[in-house]
CSV table of C-alpha atoms in Angstrom, one decimal:
chain,number,residue,atom,x,y,z
T,5,UNK,CA,46.4,111.5,84.2
T,6,UNK,CA,46.0,115.1,85.3
T,7,UNK,CA,44.9,116.3,81.9
T,8,UNK,CA,41.7,118.3,81.8
T,9,UNK,CA,39.5,118.6,78.7
T,10,UNK,CA,38.9,122.2,77.8
T,11,UNK,CA,36.0,122.8,75.5
T,12,UNK,CA,35.5,126.5,76.3
T,13,UNK,CA,36.4,127.4,72.7
T,14,UNK,CA,33.3,125.8,71.3
T,15,UNK,CA,31.1,128.9,71.8
T,16,UNK,CA,33.5,130.9,69.5
T,17,UNK,CA,34.3,128.2,66.9
T,18,UNK,CA,31.1,126.2,66.3
T,19,UNK,CA,30.4,128.2,63.1
T,20,UNK,CA,33.7,127.0,61.7
T,21,UNK,CA,32.9,123.4,62.5
T,22,UNK,CA,29.4,123.7,61.0
T,23,UNK,CA,30.8,125.1,57.8
T,24,UNK,CA,33.2,122.2,57.6
T,25,UNK,CA,30.4,119.8,58.2
T,26,UNK,CA,28.4,121.3,55.4
T,27,UNK,CA,31.4,121.1,53.1
T,28,UNK,CA,32.1,117.5,53.9
T,29,UNK,CA,28.4,116.6,53.2
T,30,UNK,CA,28.4,118.5,49.9
T,31,UNK,CA,31.6,116.8,48.8
T,32,UNK,CA,30.1,113.4,49.7
T,33,UNK,CA,26.8,114.1,47.9
T,34,UNK,CA,28.3,115.4,44.7
T,35,UNK,CA,31.2,112.9,44.7
T,36,UNK,CA,28.8,110.0,45.2
T,37,UNK,CA,26.4,111.1,42.5
T,38,UNK,CA,28.9,111.6,39.8
T,39,UNK,CA,31.3,108.9,41.1
T,40,UNK,CA,28.6,106.2,40.9
T,41,UNK,CA,27.5,107.5,37.4
T,42,UNK,CA,31.1,107.2,36.3
T,43,UNK,CA,31.3,103.7,37.9
T,44,UNK,CA,28.2,102.6,35.9
T,45,UNK,CA,29.7,103.8,32.7
T,46,UNK,CA,33.0,101.9,33.5
T,47,UNK,CA,31.1,98.8,34.4
T,48,UNK,CA,29.0,98.9,31.2
T,49,UNK,CA,32.2,99.4,29.1
T,50,UNK,CA,34.0,96.6,30.8
T,51,UNK,CA,31.3,94.0,30.6
T,52,UNK,CA,29.2,95.0,27.5
T,53,UNK,CA,30.7,98.0,25.8
T,54,UNK,CA,32.9,98.2,22.7
T,55,UNK,CA,36.1,96.2,23.0
T,56,UNK,CA,38.5,99.0,22.0
T,57,UNK,CA,37.3,101.1,25.0
T,58,UNK,CA,38.1,98.3,27.5
T,59,UNK,CA,41.9,98.7,27.9
T,60,UNK,CA,41.8,102.4,28.8
T,61,UNK,CA,39.0,101.7,31.4
T,62,UNK,CA,41.0,98.8,32.9
T,63,UNK,CA,44.1,101.1,33.0
T,64,UNK,CA,42.1,103.8,34.8
T,65,UNK,CA,40.6,101.4,37.3
T,66,UNK,CA,43.9,99.7,38.1
T,67,UNK,CA,45.8,103.0,38.4
T,68,UNK,CA,43.3,104.6,40.8
T,69,UNK,CA,42.8,101.5,42.9
T,70,UNK,CA,46.6,101.0,43.4
T,71,UNK,CA,47.6,104.6,44.3
T,72,UNK,CA,46.7,106.6,47.5
T,73,UNK,CA,43.8,109.1,47.3
T,74,UNK,CA,46.2,111.8,48.8
T,75,UNK,CA,48.5,111.5,45.8
T,76,UNK,CA,45.6,111.6,43.3
T,77,UNK,CA,44.4,114.8,45.0
T,78,UNK,CA,47.9,116.3,44.9
T,79,UNK,CA,48.3,115.4,41.3
T,80,UNK,CA,45.0,117.0,40.4
T,81,UNK,CA,45.5,120.1,42.4
T,82,UNK,CA,49.2,120.8,42.1
T,83,UNK,CA,50.1,118.8,39.0
T,84,UNK,CA,47.4,119.6,36.5
T,85,UNK,CA,47.9,123.4,36.6
T,86,UNK,CA,51.1,122.9,34.7
T,87,UNK,CA,48.9,121.6,31.8
T,88,UNK,CA,46.9,124.8,32.1
T,89,UNK,CA,44.0,123.2,34.1
T,90,UNK,CA,43.4,125.4,37.1
T,91,UNK,CA,40.7,124.8,39.6
T,92,UNK,CA,39.6,125.8,43.1
T,93,UNK,CA,40.2,123.6,46.1
T,94,UNK,CA,36.6,122.5,46.3
T,95,UNK,CA,36.5,121.6,42.6
T,96,UNK,CA,39.8,119.6,42.9
T,97,UNK,CA,38.4,117.8,45.9
T,98,UNK,CA,35.2,116.9,44.1
T,99,UNK,CA,37.0,115.8,41.0
T,100,UNK,CA,39.4,113.6,43.0
T,101,UNK,CA,36.5,112.0,44.8
T,102,UNK,CA,34.6,111.3,41.6
T,103,UNK,CA,37.6,109.8,39.9
T,104,UNK,CA,38.4,107.7,43.0
T,105,UNK,CA,34.8,106.4,43.6
T,106,UNK,CA,34.3,105.9,39.8
T,107,UNK,CA,37.1,103.3,39.8
T,108,UNK,CA,36.0,101.4,42.9
T,109,UNK,CA,32.3,101.5,42.2
T,110,UNK,CA,32.9,100.5,38.6
T,111,UNK,CA,34.5,97.2,39.9
T,112,UNK,CA,31.7,96.6,42.4
T,113,UNK,CA,29.0,97.2,39.8
T,114,UNK,CA,30.7,95.1,37.2
T,115,UNK,CA,30.6,92.2,39.7
T,116,UNK,CA,26.9,92.7,39.9
T,117,UNK,CA,26.4,92.8,36.2
T,118,UNK,CA,28.5,89.7,35.6
T,119,UNK,CA,26.4,87.8,38.1
T,120,UNK,CA,23.4,88.4,35.8
T,121,UNK,CA,22.3,85.2,34.2
T,122,UNK,CA,22.8,85.0,30.5
T,123,UNK,CA,19.1,84.3,30.0
T,124,UNK,CA,18.2,87.8,31.2
T,125,UNK,CA,19.9,89.3,28.1
T,126,UNK,CA,18.2,86.8,25.9
T,127,UNK,CA,14.9,87.6,27.5
T,128,UNK,CA,15.5,91.3,26.8
T,129,UNK,CA,16.4,90.6,23.2
T,130,UNK,CA,13.3,88.4,22.7
T,131,UNK,CA,11.2,91.4,23.8
T,132,UNK,CA,12.8,93.4,20.9
T,133,UNK,CA,14.7,95.6,23.4
T,134,UNK,CA,17.9,97.0,22.1
T,135,UNK,CA,21.2,96.2,23.9
T,136,UNK,CA,21.0,99.5,25.7
T,137,UNK,CA,17.4,99.1,26.8
T,138,UNK,CA,18.1,95.6,28.1
T,139,UNK,CA,21.0,97.0,30.1
T,140,UNK,CA,19.0,99.9,31.4
T,141,UNK,CA,15.8,98.0,32.4
T,142,UNK,CA,16.8,94.4,32.8
T,143,UNK,CA,20.4,94.2,33.9
T,144,UNK,CA,21.4,97.4,35.7
T,145,UNK,CA,18.7,97.7,38.4
T,146,UNK,CA,18.9,94.1,39.7
T,147,UNK,CA,22.7,94.4,39.5
T,148,UNK,CA,22.7,97.5,41.6
T,149,UNK,CA,20.4,95.8,44.1
T,150,UNK,CA,22.7,92.9,44.4
T,151,UNK,CA,25.7,95.0,45.2
T,152,UNK,CA,24.0,97.8,47.1
T,153,UNK,CA,25.6,96.8,50.5
T,154,UNK,CA,29.1,96.8,49.0
T,155,UNK,CA,28.5,100.0,47.2
T,156,UNK,CA,27.2,101.7,50.4
T,157,UNK,CA,30.3,100.6,52.3
T,158,UNK,CA,32.5,102.1,49.5
T,159,UNK,CA,30.6,105.4,49.6
T,160,UNK,CA,31.2,105.6,53.4
T,161,UNK,CA,34.9,104.8,52.9
T,162,UNK,CA,35.1,107.6,50.3
T,163,UNK,CA,33.4,110.0,52.7
T,164,UNK,CA,35.9,109.2,55.5
T,165,UNK,CA,38.7,109.4,53.0
T,166,UNK,CA,37.6,112.9,52.1
T,167,UNK,CA,39.3,114.0,55.4
T,168,UNK,CA,42.6,114.5,53.4
T,169,UNK,CA,41.1,117.2,51.2
T,170,UNK,CA,42.0,119.6,54.0
T,171,UNK,CA,45.6,119.1,52.8
T,172,UNK,CA,44.8,121.2,49.7
T,173,UNK,CA,42.9,123.7,52.0
T,174,UNK,CA,39.4,122.6,51.0
T,175,UNK,CA,37.5,123.7,54.1
T,176,UNK,CA,36.0,120.4,55.3
T,177,UNK,CA,35.6,119.1,58.9
T,178,UNK,CA,39.3,118.3,59.2
T,179,UNK,CA,40.2,121.7,58.0
T,180,UNK,CA,38.0,123.1,60.7
T,181,UNK,CA,39.8,120.9,63.3
T,182,UNK,CA,43.2,122.0,62.1
T,183,UNK,CA,42.1,125.6,62.1
T,184,UNK,CA,40.8,125.4,65.7
T,185,UNK,CA,43.9,123.6,67.0
T,186,UNK,CA,46.1,126.2,65.5
T,187,UNK,CA,44.2,129.0,67.2
T,188,UNK,CA,43.4,127.5,70.5
T,189,UNK,CA,46.2,124.9,70.9
T,190,UNK,CA,43.5,122.5,72.2
T,191,UNK,CA,44.6,119.9,69.6
T,192,UNK,CA,43.3,116.7,71.3
T,193,UNK,CA,39.9,118.3,72.0
T,194,UNK,CA,39.3,119.6,68.5
T,195,UNK,CA,40.3,116.3,66.9
T,196,UNK,CA,38.4,114.3,69.4
T,197,UNK,CA,35.2,116.3,68.7
T,198,UNK,CA,35.6,116.1,65.0
T,199,UNK,CA,36.4,112.4,65.0
T,200,UNK,CA,33.0,112.0,66.8
T,201,UNK,CA,31.4,114.0,64.1
T,202,UNK,CA,32.8,111.8,61.4
T,203,UNK,CA,31.5,108.7,63.3
T,204,UNK,CA,28.0,110.2,63.5
T,205,UNK,CA,28.2,111.2,59.8
T,206,UNK,CA,29.3,107.6,58.9
T,207,UNK,CA,26.3,106.1,60.8
T,208,UNK,CA,23.9,108.6,59.3
T,209,UNK,CA,25.2,108.0,55.8
T,210,UNK,CA,24.8,104.3,56.2
T,211,UNK,CA,21.2,104.7,57.3
T,212,UNK,CA,20.5,107.1,54.4
T,213,UNK,CA,22.0,104.7,51.9
T,214,UNK,CA,19.9,101.9,53.3
T,215,UNK,CA,16.8,104.2,52.8
T,216,UNK,CA,17.9,105.0,49.2
T,217,UNK,CA,18.2,101.3,48.6
T,218,UNK,CA,14.7,100.6,49.8
T,219,UNK,CA,13.5,103.5,47.6
T,220,UNK,CA,15.3,102.3,44.5
T,221,UNK,CA,14.4,98.6,44.9
T,222,UNK,CA,10.9,98.7,46.5
T,223,UNK,CA,9.2,95.6,45.2
T,224,UNK,CA,12.0,93.1,45.8
T,225,UNK,CA,12.6,91.6,49.2
T,226,UNK,CA,15.9,92.7,50.6
T,227,UNK,CA,18.4,89.9,50.7
C,21,UNK,CA,69.6,128.2,41.1
C,22,UNK,CA,70.2,124.4,41.1
C,23,UNK,CA,68.6,122.3,38.5
C,24,UNK,CA,67.4,118.8,39.0
C,25,UNK,CA,67.5,115.9,36.6
C,26,UNK,CA,64.7,113.4,36.4
C,27,UNK,CA,67.1,110.9,37.9
C,28,UNK,CA,67.8,113.2,40.9
C,29,UNK,CA,64.0,113.3,41.6
C,30,UNK,CA,63.5,109.6,41.1
C,31,UNK,CA,66.4,108.6,43.3
C,32,UNK,CA,65.2,110.8,46.2
C,33,UNK,CA,61.7,109.4,45.9
C,34,UNK,CA,62.9,105.8,45.8
C,35,UNK,CA,65.0,106.3,48.9
C,36,UNK,CA,62.0,107.6,50.7
C,37,UNK,CA,59.9,104.7,49.4
C,38,UNK,CA,61.9,102.4,51.6
C,39,UNK,CA,60.1,104.0,54.6
C,40,UNK,CA,56.8,103.4,53.0
C,41,UNK,CA,57.7,99.7,52.7
C,42,UNK,CA,59.0,99.5,56.3
C,43,UNK,CA,55.9,101.2,57.7
C,44,UNK,CA,53.6,99.0,55.6
C,45,UNK,CA,55.3,95.9,56.9
C,46,UNK,CA,55.2,97.0,60.5
C,47,UNK,CA,51.5,98.0,60.2
C,48,UNK,CA,50.5,94.8,58.4
C,49,UNK,CA,52.4,92.4,60.8
C,50,UNK,CA,51.5,94.4,63.9
C,51,UNK,CA,47.9,94.8,62.8
C,52,UNK,CA,47.7,91.1,61.9
C,53,UNK,CA,48.9,90.0,65.4
C,54,UNK,CA,46.4,92.4,67.1
C,55,UNK,CA,43.7,91.3,64.6
C,56,UNK,CA,44.3,87.6,65.6
C,57,UNK,CA,43.9,88.5,69.3
C,58,UNK,CA,40.7,90.4,68.6
C,59,UNK,CA,39.4,87.6,66.4
C,60,UNK,CA,39.8,85.2,69.3
C,61,UNK,CA,37.6,87.5,71.4
C,62,UNK,CA,35.2,88.2,68.5
C,63,UNK,CA,34.3,84.5,67.8
C,64,UNK,CA,34.7,83.5,71.4
C,65,UNK,CA,32.1,82.6,73.9
C,66,UNK,CA,32.4,85.7,76.2
C,67,UNK,CA,29.7,88.3,75.3
C,68,UNK,CA,31.7,91.2,76.7
C,69,UNK,CA,34.6,90.3,74.5
C,70,UNK,CA,32.4,90.2,71.4
C,71,UNK,CA,30.8,93.5,72.2
C,72,UNK,CA,34.2,95.1,72.8
C,73,UNK,CA,35.5,94.0,69.4
C,74,UNK,CA,32.3,95.1,67.7
C,75,UNK,CA,32.7,98.6,69.2
C,76,UNK,CA,36.4,98.6,68.3
C,77,UNK,CA,35.7,97.8,64.7
C,78,UNK,CA,32.8,100.3,64.5
C,79,UNK,CA,35.1,103.1,65.9
C,80,UNK,CA,38.1,102.5,63.7
C,81,UNK,CA,36.1,101.7,60.5
C,82,UNK,CA,33.7,104.6,61.1
C,83,UNK,CA,36.3,107.4,61.5
C,84,UNK,CA,38.9,108.7,59.1
C,85,UNK,CA,42.4,107.2,59.4
C,86,UNK,CA,43.7,110.8,59.3
C,87,UNK,CA,41.8,111.6,62.5
C,88,UNK,CA,43.2,108.5,64.2
C,89,UNK,CA,46.7,109.6,63.2
C,90,UNK,CA,46.1,113.1,64.6
C,91,UNK,CA,44.6,111.7,67.9
C,92,UNK,CA,47.6,109.3,68.3
C,93,UNK,CA,50.0,112.1,67.6
C,94,UNK,CA,48.4,114.6,69.9
C,95,UNK,CA,46.8,112.2,72.3
C,96,UNK,CA,49.9,110.4,73.4
C,97,UNK,CA,51.4,113.8,74.0
C,98,UNK,CA,48.9,114.3,76.8
C,99,UNK,CA,50.7,111.6,78.8
C,100,UNK,CA,53.8,113.8,78.7
C,101,UNK,CA,55.4,111.6,76.1
C,102,UNK,CA,57.3,113.4,73.4
C,103,UNK,CA,55.8,111.6,70.4
C,104,UNK,CA,57.9,111.1,67.3
C,105,UNK,CA,55.9,110.9,64.1
C,106,UNK,CA,57.0,107.3,63.4
C,107,UNK,CA,55.6,106.1,66.7
C,108,UNK,CA,52.2,107.8,66.2
C,109,UNK,CA,52.1,106.6,62.6
C,110,UNK,CA,52.9,103.0,63.5
C,111,UNK,CA,50.5,102.9,66.4
C,112,UNK,CA,47.6,104.4,64.5
C,113,UNK,CA,48.1,102.2,61.5
C,114,UNK,CA,48.4,99.0,63.5
C,115,UNK,CA,45.1,99.8,65.3
C,116,UNK,CA,43.4,100.7,62.0
C,117,UNK,CA,44.7,97.6,60.2
C,118,UNK,CA,43.6,95.3,63.0
C,119,UNK,CA,40.1,96.7,62.8
C,120,UNK,CA,39.8,95.7,59.2
C,121,UNK,CA,41.6,92.4,59.3
C,122,UNK,CA,39.5,91.1,62.2
C,123,UNK,CA,36.3,91.7,60.2
C,124,UNK,CA,37.7,90.1,57.1
C,125,UNK,CA,38.8,87.0,59.1
C,126,UNK,CA,35.6,86.8,61.1
C,127,UNK,CA,33.8,86.5,57.7
C,128,UNK,CA,36.1,83.7,56.7
C,129,UNK,CA,35.7,81.7,59.9
C,130,UNK,CA,31.9,82.1,59.7
C,131,UNK,CA,32.0,80.9,56.0
C,132,UNK,CA,33.0,77.5,57.3
C,133,UNK,CA,29.8,75.4,57.3
C,134,UNK,CA,28.0,75.1,60.6
C,135,UNK,CA,28.1,71.3,60.3
C,136,UNK,CA,31.8,71.2,60.5
C,137,UNK,CA,31.6,72.5,64.1
C,138,UNK,CA,29.0,69.9,64.9
C,139,UNK,CA,30.8,67.1,63.2
C,140,UNK,CA,34.0,67.9,65.1
C,141,UNK,CA,32.1,68.3,68.3
C,142,UNK,CA,30.6,64.8,67.8
C,143,UNK,CA,34.2,63.4,67.5
C,144,UNK,CA,34.7,64.7,71.0
C,145,UNK,CA,37.0,67.6,70.1
C,146,UNK,CA,37.3,70.5,72.4
C,147,UNK,CA,37.1,74.1,71.2
C,148,UNK,CA,40.9,74.5,70.7
C,149,UNK,CA,41.1,71.2,68.8
C,150,UNK,CA,38.1,72.1,66.6
C,151,UNK,CA,39.8,75.4,65.7
C,152,UNK,CA,43.2,73.9,65.2
C,153,UNK,CA,42.2,70.8,63.1
C,154,UNK,CA,38.9,71.6,61.4
C,155,UNK,CA,37.9,75.2,61.2
C,156,UNK,CA,41.1,77.2,60.8
C,157,UNK,CA,42.6,75.1,58.0
C,158,UNK,CA,39.4,75.7,56.0
C,159,UNK,CA,39.1,79.4,57.0
C,160,UNK,CA,42.7,80.2,56.2
C,161,UNK,CA,42.1,79.0,52.6
C,162,UNK,CA,39.3,81.5,52.2
C,163,UNK,CA,41.1,84.3,54.1
C,164,UNK,CA,44.4,84.5,52.1
C,165,UNK,CA,43.1,86.4,49.0
C,166,UNK,CA,41.2,89.1,50.8
C,167,UNK,CA,44.1,89.5,53.3
C,168,UNK,CA,46.6,90.0,50.5
C,169,UNK,CA,44.1,92.4,48.9
C,170,UNK,CA,43.8,94.4,52.1
C,171,UNK,CA,47.6,94.8,52.2
C,172,UNK,CA,47.1,97.2,49.3
C,173,UNK,CA,45.0,99.4,51.5
C,174,UNK,CA,47.7,99.4,54.2
C,175,UNK,CA,50.4,100.5,51.7
C,176,UNK,CA,48.1,103.3,50.5
C,177,UNK,CA,47.2,104.2,54.1
C,178,UNK,CA,50.8,104.9,55.0
C,179,UNK,CA,50.6,107.9,52.6
C,180,UNK,CA,48.6,109.7,55.3
C,181,UNK,CA,51.4,109.6,57.8
C,182,UNK,CA,53.1,112.3,55.7
C,183,UNK,CA,50.6,114.7,57.1
C,184,UNK,CA,51.8,114.3,60.7
C,185,UNK,CA,55.3,114.7,59.4
C,186,UNK,CA,56.7,111.1,58.9
C,187,UNK,CA,59.0,111.3,55.9
C,188,UNK,CA,58.0,108.5,53.5
C,189,UNK,CA,57.2,108.5,49.8
C,190,UNK,CA,54.3,111.1,49.9
C,191,UNK,CA,56.2,113.5,52.2
C,192,UNK,CA,59.3,113.2,49.9
C,193,UNK,CA,57.0,114.0,47.0
C,194,UNK,CA,56.0,117.2,48.7
C,195,UNK,CA,59.5,118.1,49.7
C,196,UNK,CA,60.9,117.4,46.2
C,197,UNK,CA,58.1,119.4,44.6
C,198,UNK,CA,59.0,122.4,46.8
C,199,UNK,CA,62.6,122.1,45.6
C,200,UNK,CA,62.0,121.5,41.9
C,201,UNK,CA,58.7,123.3,41.2
C,202,UNK,CA,57.7,120.3,39.0
C,203,UNK,CA,54.5,118.9,40.7
C,204,UNK,CA,53.3,117.2,37.6
C,205,UNK,CA,56.4,115.1,37.2
C,206,UNK,CA,57.0,114.5,40.9
C,207,UNK,CA,53.5,113.5,41.8
C,208,UNK,CA,53.2,111.5,38.6
C,209,UNK,CA,56.3,109.5,39.6
C,210,UNK,CA,55.1,109.2,43.2
C,211,UNK,CA,51.9,107.7,41.9
C,212,UNK,CA,53.8,105.3,39.7
C,213,UNK,CA,56.0,104.1,42.6
C,214,UNK,CA,52.9,103.4,44.7
C,215,UNK,CA,51.4,101.6,41.8
C,216,UNK,CA,54.6,99.5,41.4
C,217,UNK,CA,54.2,98.5,45.1
C,218,UNK,CA,50.5,97.9,45.1
C,219,UNK,CA,49.7,96.4,41.8
C,220,UNK,CA,51.6,93.1,42.3
C,221,UNK,CA,49.7,92.7,45.6
C,222,UNK,CA,46.3,93.3,43.9
C,223,UNK,CA,47.2,90.9,41.1
C,224,UNK,CA,48.4,88.1,43.4
C,225,UNK,CA,45.2,88.5,45.4
C,226,UNK,CA,43.1,88.0,42.3
C,227,UNK,CA,45.3,85.0,41.2
C,228,UNK,CA,45.1,83.4,44.7
C,229,UNK,CA,41.3,83.9,44.6
C,230,UNK,CA,41.1,81.9,41.4
C,231,UNK,CA,43.5,79.2,42.6
C,232,UNK,CA,42.1,78.6,46.0
C,233,UNK,CA,38.5,78.6,44.8
C,234,UNK,CA,39.1,75.5,42.6
C,235,UNK,CA,37.8,73.3,45.4
C,236,UNK,CA,34.5,75.1,45.6
C,237,UNK,CA,33.9,75.2,41.9
C,238,UNK,CA,32.9,71.5,41.6
C,239,UNK,CA,30.1,71.7,44.1
């Protein structure tokens, strides 16, 4: 192959890439925080919450898990304005990520909660804890610890999936790559470089989540 | 100005959904075959083969599918091939699917108890015979539900091929929206069609999981 890589554009365009990197990290952080919170709420509803709330939560989870993230994003960004809900690209991207991760993490966390032995609830009750206190102190933390690896993988998947938010012009890494290739015509180089960035980001995120896991569950031996 | 009825919209989307189905089948079958070849290396004796597959999986699971599509689309062009969108889409999806299936299947083979290998070795079976008569029959039973479950990810993954210009359900959604100015209805319908494709797969995966686990429940 006679093709020669040409990275001479980097000097000029690295601020664009850096900005994209920051946006992707921001999206991932905010999306994860609120997404997992939503997931905990869904898991609580489905396994312990009021019965009448369960069917809508099941419908939400099934709908999100069985449709592509890209379509969820388009529906939020292009579809909702006809109901009078306007938002910026960044807000739409965050909302889509939260809704998406909420459904997946809800299922994962529910599995962790349902693996809790019945006796734990009874033990909580015998200590005069309310149902909510039992959930908060006795059930949730061990459940999270149990499913932490699965939850971490899902968060990495959502981070990688966020590449499509460039399609609504949210300025993430992929947006930077598209921008550079449209200016310099070095398509392969710009995508090659940004793919490498995503790979590094995925590895770093996995390490960070492992660290968070150790911080959240310090006294228990990792399984 | 032309006006579009709901039926016009739905008909166009359903026609495009055929290509989502075709692309999903190609990716799943192609990815399955490649995944089997990789699995052979991954659980084999050769260290180089195992390392190669580990690197392969890390690479394809650690980068966005969208980037893989872009690289296939523009990368093949470097060889002077004029790349049609369907070729890049099919290639990238097959490689991506294989990376996930090989990891799912490896877990299933490794879930077969160690003693089964030893027992079959003590009967004088060779590697191929062990696989054929002892390990695979048990591993396949474990592998069916997650494999069916993963097919949902493949169907959803095909949505990204719209971005490199392959006209399937998502692309049709964008095109129809541009013609009708009704994004709420169109993307709502697109979502429902994807749901109709994926939900039966998700459900059957759950049902299979319950059915095939019966043997394990008595232990």
